[in-house]
């Protein structure tokens, strides 16, 4: 859809032409183009990892594109850093909060451009008056002198938007702005966005919530796997069509055969609730099955798994193992009950990078390698060697530091560590994130073998093909709630995605 | 990359002696031992008094109690923490034992109470770190000041002397011609080294220091481990303080000042990482020996005592710089 420069219409405010961006091991963006009109709210949607944030980071000067051009009002621009982009008239509201919580609202909103008097002294009166006007616009009932940390999360998010509007920006980028907002606050935000549009600003709106997109946007561009799939007028499309565009790809990978029916429930979760992350979770995990847990980032899947594993304090609800009510108040207790948890971030939560392969593999149940109060070096060594062989971990020695292994082999070490406890219940969180295709297939086969041997596997994954290819049943979460459990043969990418975005 | 070279050496390319040498040099203790021999050789050439039995005994007696403290410090550093309070806890126990004997306690109960006082400081530090969540540097800086404060409150700055022979014998006696303090240090260092390598409890310390979050998810009770670490360190420091008082038959308020610097230097020279997860007791002992030899060489060669502090601190900075630089290169 690249337009010729000559025919490009003057009403285009921002044009992105064939942008490419690669990170080590990933082609984040490949030949992506985007045209945003003046007086337009333009939505950008796509699955996790489709390249939305990368594109926005390029527009706002966080990253430089490898190839491609960006035009603002017909002039080519190259935002070198966020401040530069801001001065050019591109303002962004990030998903994460970027306000300084120990400073006042006024100081935060005008951080780029504090009104000053002679000698650079802050003009408090003007600052106060301008901030007051902003706050009224967003219906935030607070004095400009209030410290940001005293505001509610939603108010902070609105404050964030106010900060972005403090300049007369030409392009406003909103990245998941409503994730922390109540419905009422969202409505206030939408009103402001429409006003901005009427005043001639282009608004780029990124959201997982398609119903918002259909309520607010004029056009929508869909990204998938770093490529632009197409741009549609909202009036000419519907949610189903957009979902198809988001996920519509062939499952190009082979997955091991599915299991045969399921056995008895091993783990039963009833009304599990943790304020702020998930609510009233109910499900059974059966012996010998792989239960896939799908959902978008922030759906509360990891928090739920950590809670089941006893790593989150203050969780309400009941957990039954083999039909018996258990209290799991620490990971240690969970391990004793036959549970393993393969964490999402292997470097931060799974591995001891500066320690040896051997030390890592035995780390989750030292007792098994001890005779009385002393460790038994022979047992340690043979266990480590056993997993290095069984999982074909490529390492020159079991005494090699894990730091020196490749990502896939590091992941195998974590897998080995958690299989070493001989779990009956295996919770795996993004088991194949950031590893090569070959290792990925090995881990998939291994998970299926374990299930066939009777292990109950709960697999969290943000990759739809993996969820569909591996799971016997699929549990879909959206904003901390279970939206439904689909049997594998009834599940399709569209069905899972519809539940995951909450429609 | 250095590691790649080592791996290749391990796979058996190149002459055998080089493989063996590379392997030996990978062990920090072996490298240190070589360096110790080198320093000893230089000192032997520079002064005839160095290589005498008398001088060896002086050196070892001088660092014996530091070695006991260094055992605790190694464990603390391995856990990813640091303990600045060792010198003050050392003094506090040393003063308490003298005071209690002076007011009429039997020797054995005075020693017991004084050692328990040391343990008490460790538990306080541990609780500040685990329950309150103050970082180790500040927590132990606090207990360091408090323990030293207690020392001044008890002594009002005066020397506590007049201790009975039965108590003095502990620190001054000899067995087989070797001073008791050397025996004590030997037992503590060897036991400490063995347990830190082999004990199941102390193995957890490595994981906590290596990656606290992963350790927690691996089922390790982090708070219990940390509490134990500071308790052991303070217990050893307190016990060393008691022996020091016995050895000098008196206790003075500034005793133990600067012991934290000596202990931390020794550990870091011996291969303990300030970011946790690495370190051995034997390495720390060799580090201490190196510091001891250098100090001894300075004395024998008539270098002013005022220079020694400066030189020791400079060695610590060098050792840490070396640690940081080699680590950075490996992580790139």
CSV table of N, CA, C and O in Angstrom, one decimal, chain A residues 306 309 311 331-332 335 341 343 347-352 354-355 359-360 362-364 366-367 370 372-375 377 380 396-397 400-401 403-404 417-418, chain B residues 1 3 7 10-11 26 194-195 197-201 203-204 206-208 210-221 224 275-278 327 330-331:
chain,number,residue,atom,x,y,z
A,306,UNK,N,2.0,-18.0,39.6
A,306,UNK,CA,2.8,-17.7,40.8
A,306,UNK,C,2.0,-17.9,42.1
A,306,UNK,O,2.5,-18.4,43.1
A,309,UNK,N,1.7,-21.5,42.9
A,309,UNK,CA,3.0,-22.0,43.3
A,309,UNK,C,3.4,-21.5,44.7
A,309,UNK,O,4.4,-21.7,45.2
A,311,UNK,N,4.0,-18.3,45.6
A,311,UNK,CA,5.0,-17.3,45.6
A,311,UNK,C,4.4,-15.9,45.7
A,311,UNK,O,5.1,-14.9,45.7
A,331,UNK,N,6.9,-21.4,47.8
A,331,UNK,CA,7.3,-22.3,46.7
A,331,UNK,C,7.8,-23.6,47.3
A,331,UNK,O,7.6,-24.7,46.7
A,332,UNK,N,8.4,-23.6,48.5
A,332,UNK,CA,9.0,-24.8,49.1
A,332,UNK,C,7.9,-25.8,49.3
A,332,UNK,O,8.0,-27.0,49.0
A,335,UNK,N,6.7,-27.3,46.0
A,335,UNK,CA,7.6,-28.3,45.5
A,335,UNK,C,7.4,-29.6,46.3
A,335,UNK,O,7.3,-30.7,45.7
A,341,UNK,N,7.4,-25.0,38.8
A,341,UNK,CA,7.0,-23.8,38.0
A,341,UNK,C,8.2,-23.3,37.2
A,341,UNK,O,9.2,-22.9,37.7
A,343,UNK,N,9.6,-20.5,35.2
A,343,UNK,CA,9.2,-19.1,35.1
A,343,UNK,C,9.3,-18.6,33.7
A,343,UNK,O,10.0,-19.1,32.8
A,347,UNK,N,16.2,-15.7,32.8
A,347,UNK,CA,17.4,-15.1,33.3
A,347,UNK,C,17.2,-14.5,34.7
A,347,UNK,O,18.0,-14.5,35.6
A,348,UNK,N,16.0,-13.9,34.9
A,348,UNK,CA,15.7,-13.2,36.2
A,348,UNK,C,15.2,-14.2,37.2
A,348,UNK,O,15.5,-14.0,38.4
A,349,UNK,N,14.4,-15.2,36.8
A,349,UNK,CA,13.7,-16.0,37.8
A,349,UNK,C,14.0,-17.4,37.8
A,349,UNK,O,13.8,-18.1,38.7
A,350,UNK,N,14.7,-17.9,36.7
A,350,UNK,CA,14.9,-19.3,36.6
A,350,UNK,C,16.3,-19.7,36.9
A,350,UNK,O,16.6,-20.7,37.5
A,351,UNK,N,17.3,-18.9,36.5
A,351,UNK,CA,18.7,-19.4,36.5
A,351,UNK,C,19.5,-18.6,37.5
A,351,UNK,O,19.3,-17.5,37.8
A,352,UNK,N,20.6,-19.3,37.9
A,352,UNK,CA,21.7,-18.7,38.6
A,352,UNK,C,22.8,-18.6,37.6
A,352,UNK,O,23.6,-19.5,37.4
A,354,UNK,N,25.6,-17.0,37.1
A,354,UNK,CA,27.0,-17.1,37.4
A,354,UNK,C,27.4,-18.5,38.0
A,354,UNK,O,28.6,-18.7,38.4
A,355,UNK,N,26.4,-19.4,38.1
A,355,UNK,CA,26.8,-20.7,38.7
A,355,UNK,C,26.8,-21.7,37.6
A,355,UNK,O,26.4,-21.5,36.5
A,359,UNK,N,25.1,-26.8,39.4
A,359,UNK,CA,24.5,-26.1,40.5
A,359,UNK,C,23.0,-25.7,40.2
A,359,UNK,O,22.1,-25.7,41.1
A,360,UNK,N,22.8,-25.3,39.0
A,360,UNK,CA,21.5,-24.9,38.6
A,360,UNK,C,20.5,-26.1,38.6
A,360,UNK,O,19.4,-26.0,39.0
A,362,UNK,N,20.5,-28.8,40.2
A,362,UNK,CA,20.1,-29.4,41.5
A,362,UNK,C,19.4,-28.4,42.4
A,362,UNK,O,19.0,-28.7,43.5
A,363,UNK,N,19.3,-27.1,42.0
A,363,UNK,CA,18.9,-26.1,42.9
A,363,UNK,C,17.5,-26.2,43.5
A,363,UNK,O,17.3,-25.6,44.6
A,364,UNK,N,16.6,-26.9,42.9
A,364,UNK,CA,15.2,-26.8,43.5
A,364,UNK,C,14.9,-27.9,44.5
A,364,UNK,O,13.8,-27.9,45.0
A,366,UNK,N,17.6,-29.5,47.0
A,366,UNK,CA,19.0,-29.9,47.5
A,366,UNK,C,18.9,-31.1,48.4
A,366,UNK,O,19.8,-31.9,48.4
A,367,UNK,N,17.8,-31.3,49.1
A,367,UNK,CA,17.7,-32.4,50.0
A,367,UNK,C,17.9,-33.8,49.3
A,367,UNK,O,18.5,-34.7,49.9
A,370,UNK,N,21.6,-34.8,49.2
A,370,UNK,CA,22.4,-34.7,50.5
A,370,UNK,C,22.3,-36.0,51.2
A,370,UNK,O,21.3,-36.8,51.1
A,372,UNK,N,22.3,-36.8,55.0
A,372,UNK,CA,22.3,-36.1,56.3
A,372,UNK,C,22.5,-34.6,56.0
A,372,UNK,O,21.9,-34.1,55.1
A,373,UNK,N,23.3,-33.9,56.8
A,373,UNK,CA,23.5,-32.5,56.6
A,373,UNK,C,24.4,-32.1,55.5
A,373,UNK,O,24.6,-30.9,55.2
A,374,UNK,N,25.1,-33.1,54.9
A,374,UNK,CA,26.1,-32.8,53.9
A,374,UNK,C,25.6,-33.1,52.5
A,374,UNK,O,24.9,-34.1,52.2
A,375,UNK,N,26.1,-32.3,51.5
A,375,UNK,CA,25.8,-32.6,50.1
A,375,UNK,C,26.6,-33.8,49.7
A,375,UNK,O,27.8,-33.9,50.1
A,377,UNK,N,28.6,-35.0,46.6
A,377,UNK,CA,29.1,-34.6,45.2
A,377,UNK,C,28.8,-35.6,44.1
A,377,UNK,O,28.5,-35.2,43.0
A,380,UNK,N,25.2,-35.2,43.1
A,380,UNK,CA,25.0,-34.0,42.4
A,380,UNK,C,25.4,-34.1,40.9
A,380,UNK,O,24.8,-33.8,40.0
A,396,UNK,N,30.2,-27.7,27.3
A,396,UNK,CA,31.4,-28.5,27.3
A,396,UNK,C,31.6,-29.3,28.6
A,396,UNK,O,32.3,-30.3,28.6
A,397,UNK,N,30.9,-28.9,29.6
A,397,UNK,CA,31.0,-29.6,30.9
A,397,UNK,C,29.9,-29.2,31.8
A,397,UNK,O,29.3,-28.2,31.7
A,400,UNK,N,30.4,-25.9,33.5
A,400,UNK,CA,30.4,-24.7,32.8
A,400,UNK,C,29.4,-23.7,33.4
A,400,UNK,O,28.3,-24.1,33.9
A,401,UNK,N,29.7,-22.4,33.5
A,401,UNK,CA,28.7,-21.5,34.0
A,401,UNK,C,27.6,-21.3,32.9
A,401,UNK,O,27.8,-21.2,31.7
A,403,UNK,N,25.8,-18.9,32.2
A,403,UNK,CA,26.0,-17.7,31.5
A,403,UNK,C,26.5,-17.9,30.1
A,403,UNK,O,26.2,-17.2,29.1
A,404,UNK,N,27.4,-18.9,29.9
A,404,UNK,CA,28.1,-19.1,28.7
A,404,UNK,C,27.3,-19.9,27.7
A,404,UNK,O,27.8,-20.2,26.6
A,417,UNK,N,16.1,-28.4,35.7
A,417,UNK,CA,16.0,-28.1,37.1
A,417,UNK,C,14.7,-28.5,37.6
A,417,UNK,O,14.5,-29.0,38.7
A,418,UNK,N,13.6,-28.2,36.8
A,418,UNK,CA,12.3,-28.4,37.3
A,418,UNK,C,11.8,-29.8,37.1
A,418,UNK,O,10.8,-30.2,37.7
B,1,UNK,N,37.6,-14.9,23.5
B,1,UNK,CA,37.0,-15.0,24.9
B,1,UNK,C,37.9,-16.0,25.7
B,1,UNK,O,38.3,-17.1,25.2
B,3,UNK,N,37.1,-17.8,28.2
B,3,UNK,CA,36.5,-19.1,28.6
B,3,UNK,C,36.6,-20.0,27.4
B,3,UNK,O,36.8,-21.2,27.6
B,7,UNK,N,38.0,-23.7,27.4
B,7,UNK,CA,37.3,-24.9,27.0
B,7,UNK,C,38.1,-25.7,26.0
B,7,UNK,O,38.1,-27.0,26.1
B,10,UNK,N,40.5,-27.7,27.7
B,10,UNK,CA,39.9,-28.8,28.4
B,10,UNK,C,39.7,-30.0,27.4
B,10,UNK,O,39.7,-31.1,27.8
B,11,UNK,N,39.4,-29.6,26.2
B,11,UNK,CA,39.1,-30.7,25.3
B,11,UNK,C,40.4,-31.4,24.8
B,11,UNK,O,40.3,-32.4,24.1
B,26,UNK,N,42.7,-21.9,37.2
B,26,UNK,CA,41.3,-21.5,37.2
B,26,UNK,C,40.9,-21.4,38.7
B,26,UNK,O,39.9,-20.8,39.0
B,194,UNK,N,35.1,-26.5,54.8
B,194,UNK,CA,34.4,-27.8,54.5
B,194,UNK,C,32.9,-27.6,54.4
B,194,UNK,O,32.3,-28.0,53.5
B,195,UNK,N,32.4,-27.0,55.4
B,195,UNK,CA,30.9,-26.8,55.5
B,195,UNK,C,30.4,-25.9,54.4
B,195,UNK,O,29.4,-26.2,53.8
B,197,UNK,N,31.6,-25.7,51.5
B,197,UNK,CA,31.6,-26.5,50.2
B,197,UNK,C,30.5,-27.6,50.3
B,197,UNK,O,29.9,-27.9,49.2
B,198,UNK,N,30.3,-28.1,51.4
B,198,UNK,CA,29.5,-29.4,51.5
B,198,UNK,C,28.2,-29.3,52.2
B,198,UNK,O,27.3,-30.1,51.9
B,199,UNK,N,28.0,-28.4,53.1
B,199,UNK,CA,26.8,-28.4,53.9
B,199,UNK,C,25.6,-28.0,53.1
B,199,UNK,O,25.7,-27.1,52.3
B,200,UNK,N,24.5,-28.7,53.3
B,200,UNK,CA,23.3,-28.5,52.6
B,200,UNK,C,22.7,-27.1,53.0
B,200,UNK,O,22.3,-26.3,52.1
B,201,UNK,N,22.8,-26.8,54.3
B,201,UNK,CA,22.3,-25.5,54.7
B,201,UNK,C,23.1,-24.3,54.0
B,201,UNK,O,22.5,-23.4,53.5
B,203,UNK,N,24.9,-24.4,51.4
B,203,UNK,CA,24.7,-24.4,49.9
B,203,UNK,C,23.7,-23.4,49.5
B,203,UNK,O,23.8,-22.7,48.5
B,204,UNK,N,22.6,-23.3,50.3
B,204,UNK,CA,21.5,-22.4,50.0
B,204,UNK,C,22.0,-20.9,49.9
B,204,UNK,O,21.5,-20.1,49.2
B,206,UNK,N,24.7,-19.8,48.6
B,206,UNK,CA,25.2,-19.5,47.3
B,206,UNK,C,24.0,-19.1,46.3
B,206,UNK,O,24.1,-18.2,45.5
B,207,UNK,N,22.9,-19.9,46.5
B,207,UNK,CA,21.8,-19.6,45.6
B,207,UNK,C,21.1,-18.2,45.9
B,207,UNK,O,20.8,-17.5,45.0
B,208,UNK,N,21.0,-17.9,47.2
B,208,UNK,CA,20.5,-16.6,47.6
B,208,UNK,C,21.4,-15.5,47.0
B,208,UNK,O,20.9,-14.5,46.5
B,210,UNK,N,23.4,-15.8,44.5
B,210,UNK,CA,23.5,-15.9,43.0
B,210,UNK,C,22.3,-15.2,42.3
B,210,UNK,O,22.5,-14.5,41.3
B,211,UNK,N,21.1,-15.5,42.8
B,211,UNK,CA,19.9,-14.8,42.2
B,211,UNK,C,18.8,-15.0,43.2
B,211,UNK,O,18.2,-16.1,43.3
B,212,UNK,N,18.5,-13.9,43.9
B,212,UNK,CA,17.6,-14.0,45.1
B,212,UNK,C,16.2,-14.5,44.6
B,212,UNK,O,15.5,-15.3,45.2
B,213,UNK,N,15.7,-13.9,43.5
B,213,UNK,CA,14.4,-14.2,43.0
B,213,UNK,C,14.3,-15.7,42.6
B,213,UNK,O,13.3,-16.4,42.9
B,214,UNK,N,15.3,-16.1,41.9
B,214,UNK,CA,15.3,-17.5,41.4
B,214,UNK,C,15.4,-18.4,42.6
B,214,UNK,O,14.7,-19.5,42.7
B,215,UNK,N,16.1,-18.0,43.6
B,215,UNK,CA,16.3,-18.9,44.8
B,215,UNK,C,14.9,-19.0,45.5
B,215,UNK,O,14.6,-20.1,46.0
B,216,UNK,N,14.2,-18.0,45.6
B,216,UNK,CA,12.9,-18.0,46.3
B,216,UNK,C,12.0,-19.0,45.5
B,216,UNK,O,11.3,-19.8,46.1
B,217,UNK,N,12.0,-18.9,44.2
B,217,UNK,CA,11.1,-19.7,43.4
B,217,UNK,C,11.6,-21.2,43.4
B,217,UNK,O,10.9,-22.1,43.0
B,218,UNK,N,12.9,-21.4,43.8
B,218,UNK,CA,13.4,-22.7,43.9
B,218,UNK,C,13.1,-23.3,45.2
B,218,UNK,O,13.6,-24.4,45.6
B,219,UNK,N,12.3,-22.7,46.0
B,219,UNK,CA,11.9,-23.2,47.3
B,219,UNK,C,12.8,-22.9,48.4
B,219,UNK,O,12.7,-23.6,49.5
B,220,UNK,N,13.7,-22.0,48.3
B,220,UNK,CA,14.6,-21.6,49.4
B,220,UNK,C,14.0,-20.5,50.2
B,220,UNK,O,13.5,-19.5,49.7
B,221,UNK,N,14.0,-20.7,51.5
B,221,UNK,CA,13.5,-19.7,52.4
B,221,UNK,C,14.6,-18.6,52.6
B,221,UNK,O,15.5,-18.7,53.5
B,224,UNK,N,15.2,-16.9,56.1
B,224,UNK,CA,15.8,-17.7,57.1
B,224,UNK,C,17.3,-17.8,56.8
B,224,UNK,O,18.2,-17.8,57.7
B,275,UNK,N,29.1,-9.2,44.5
B,275,UNK,CA,27.7,-9.3,44.1
B,275,UNK,C,27.1,-10.6,44.5
B,275,UNK,O,26.0,-10.9,44.1
B,276,UNK,N,27.8,-11.4,45.2
B,276,UNK,CA,27.2,-12.6,45.8
B,276,UNK,C,27.4,-13.8,45.0
B,276,UNK,O,27.8,-13.8,43.8
B,277,UNK,N,27.2,-15.0,45.6
B,277,UNK,CA,27.2,-16.2,44.9
B,277,UNK,C,28.5,-16.9,44.7
B,277,UNK,O,28.6,-18.0,44.2
B,278,UNK,N,29.6,-16.3,45.1
B,278,UNK,CA,30.9,-16.8,44.9
B,278,UNK,C,31.8,-16.6,46.1
B,278,UNK,O,31.7,-15.5,46.6
B,327,UNK,N,34.8,-9.4,35.8
B,327,UNK,CA,33.3,-9.8,35.7
B,327,UNK,C,32.7,-9.1,34.5
B,327,UNK,O,32.0,-9.7,33.7
B,330,UNK,N,33.6,-10.7,31.2
B,330,UNK,CA,33.0,-12.0,31.0
B,330,UNK,C,31.5,-11.8,30.6
B,330,UNK,O,31.0,-12.6,29.8
B,331,UNK,N,30.9,-10.7,31.1
B,331,UNK,CA,29.5,-10.6,30.8
B,331,UNK,C,29.2,-9.9,29.4
B,331,UNK,O,28.1,-9.9,29.0
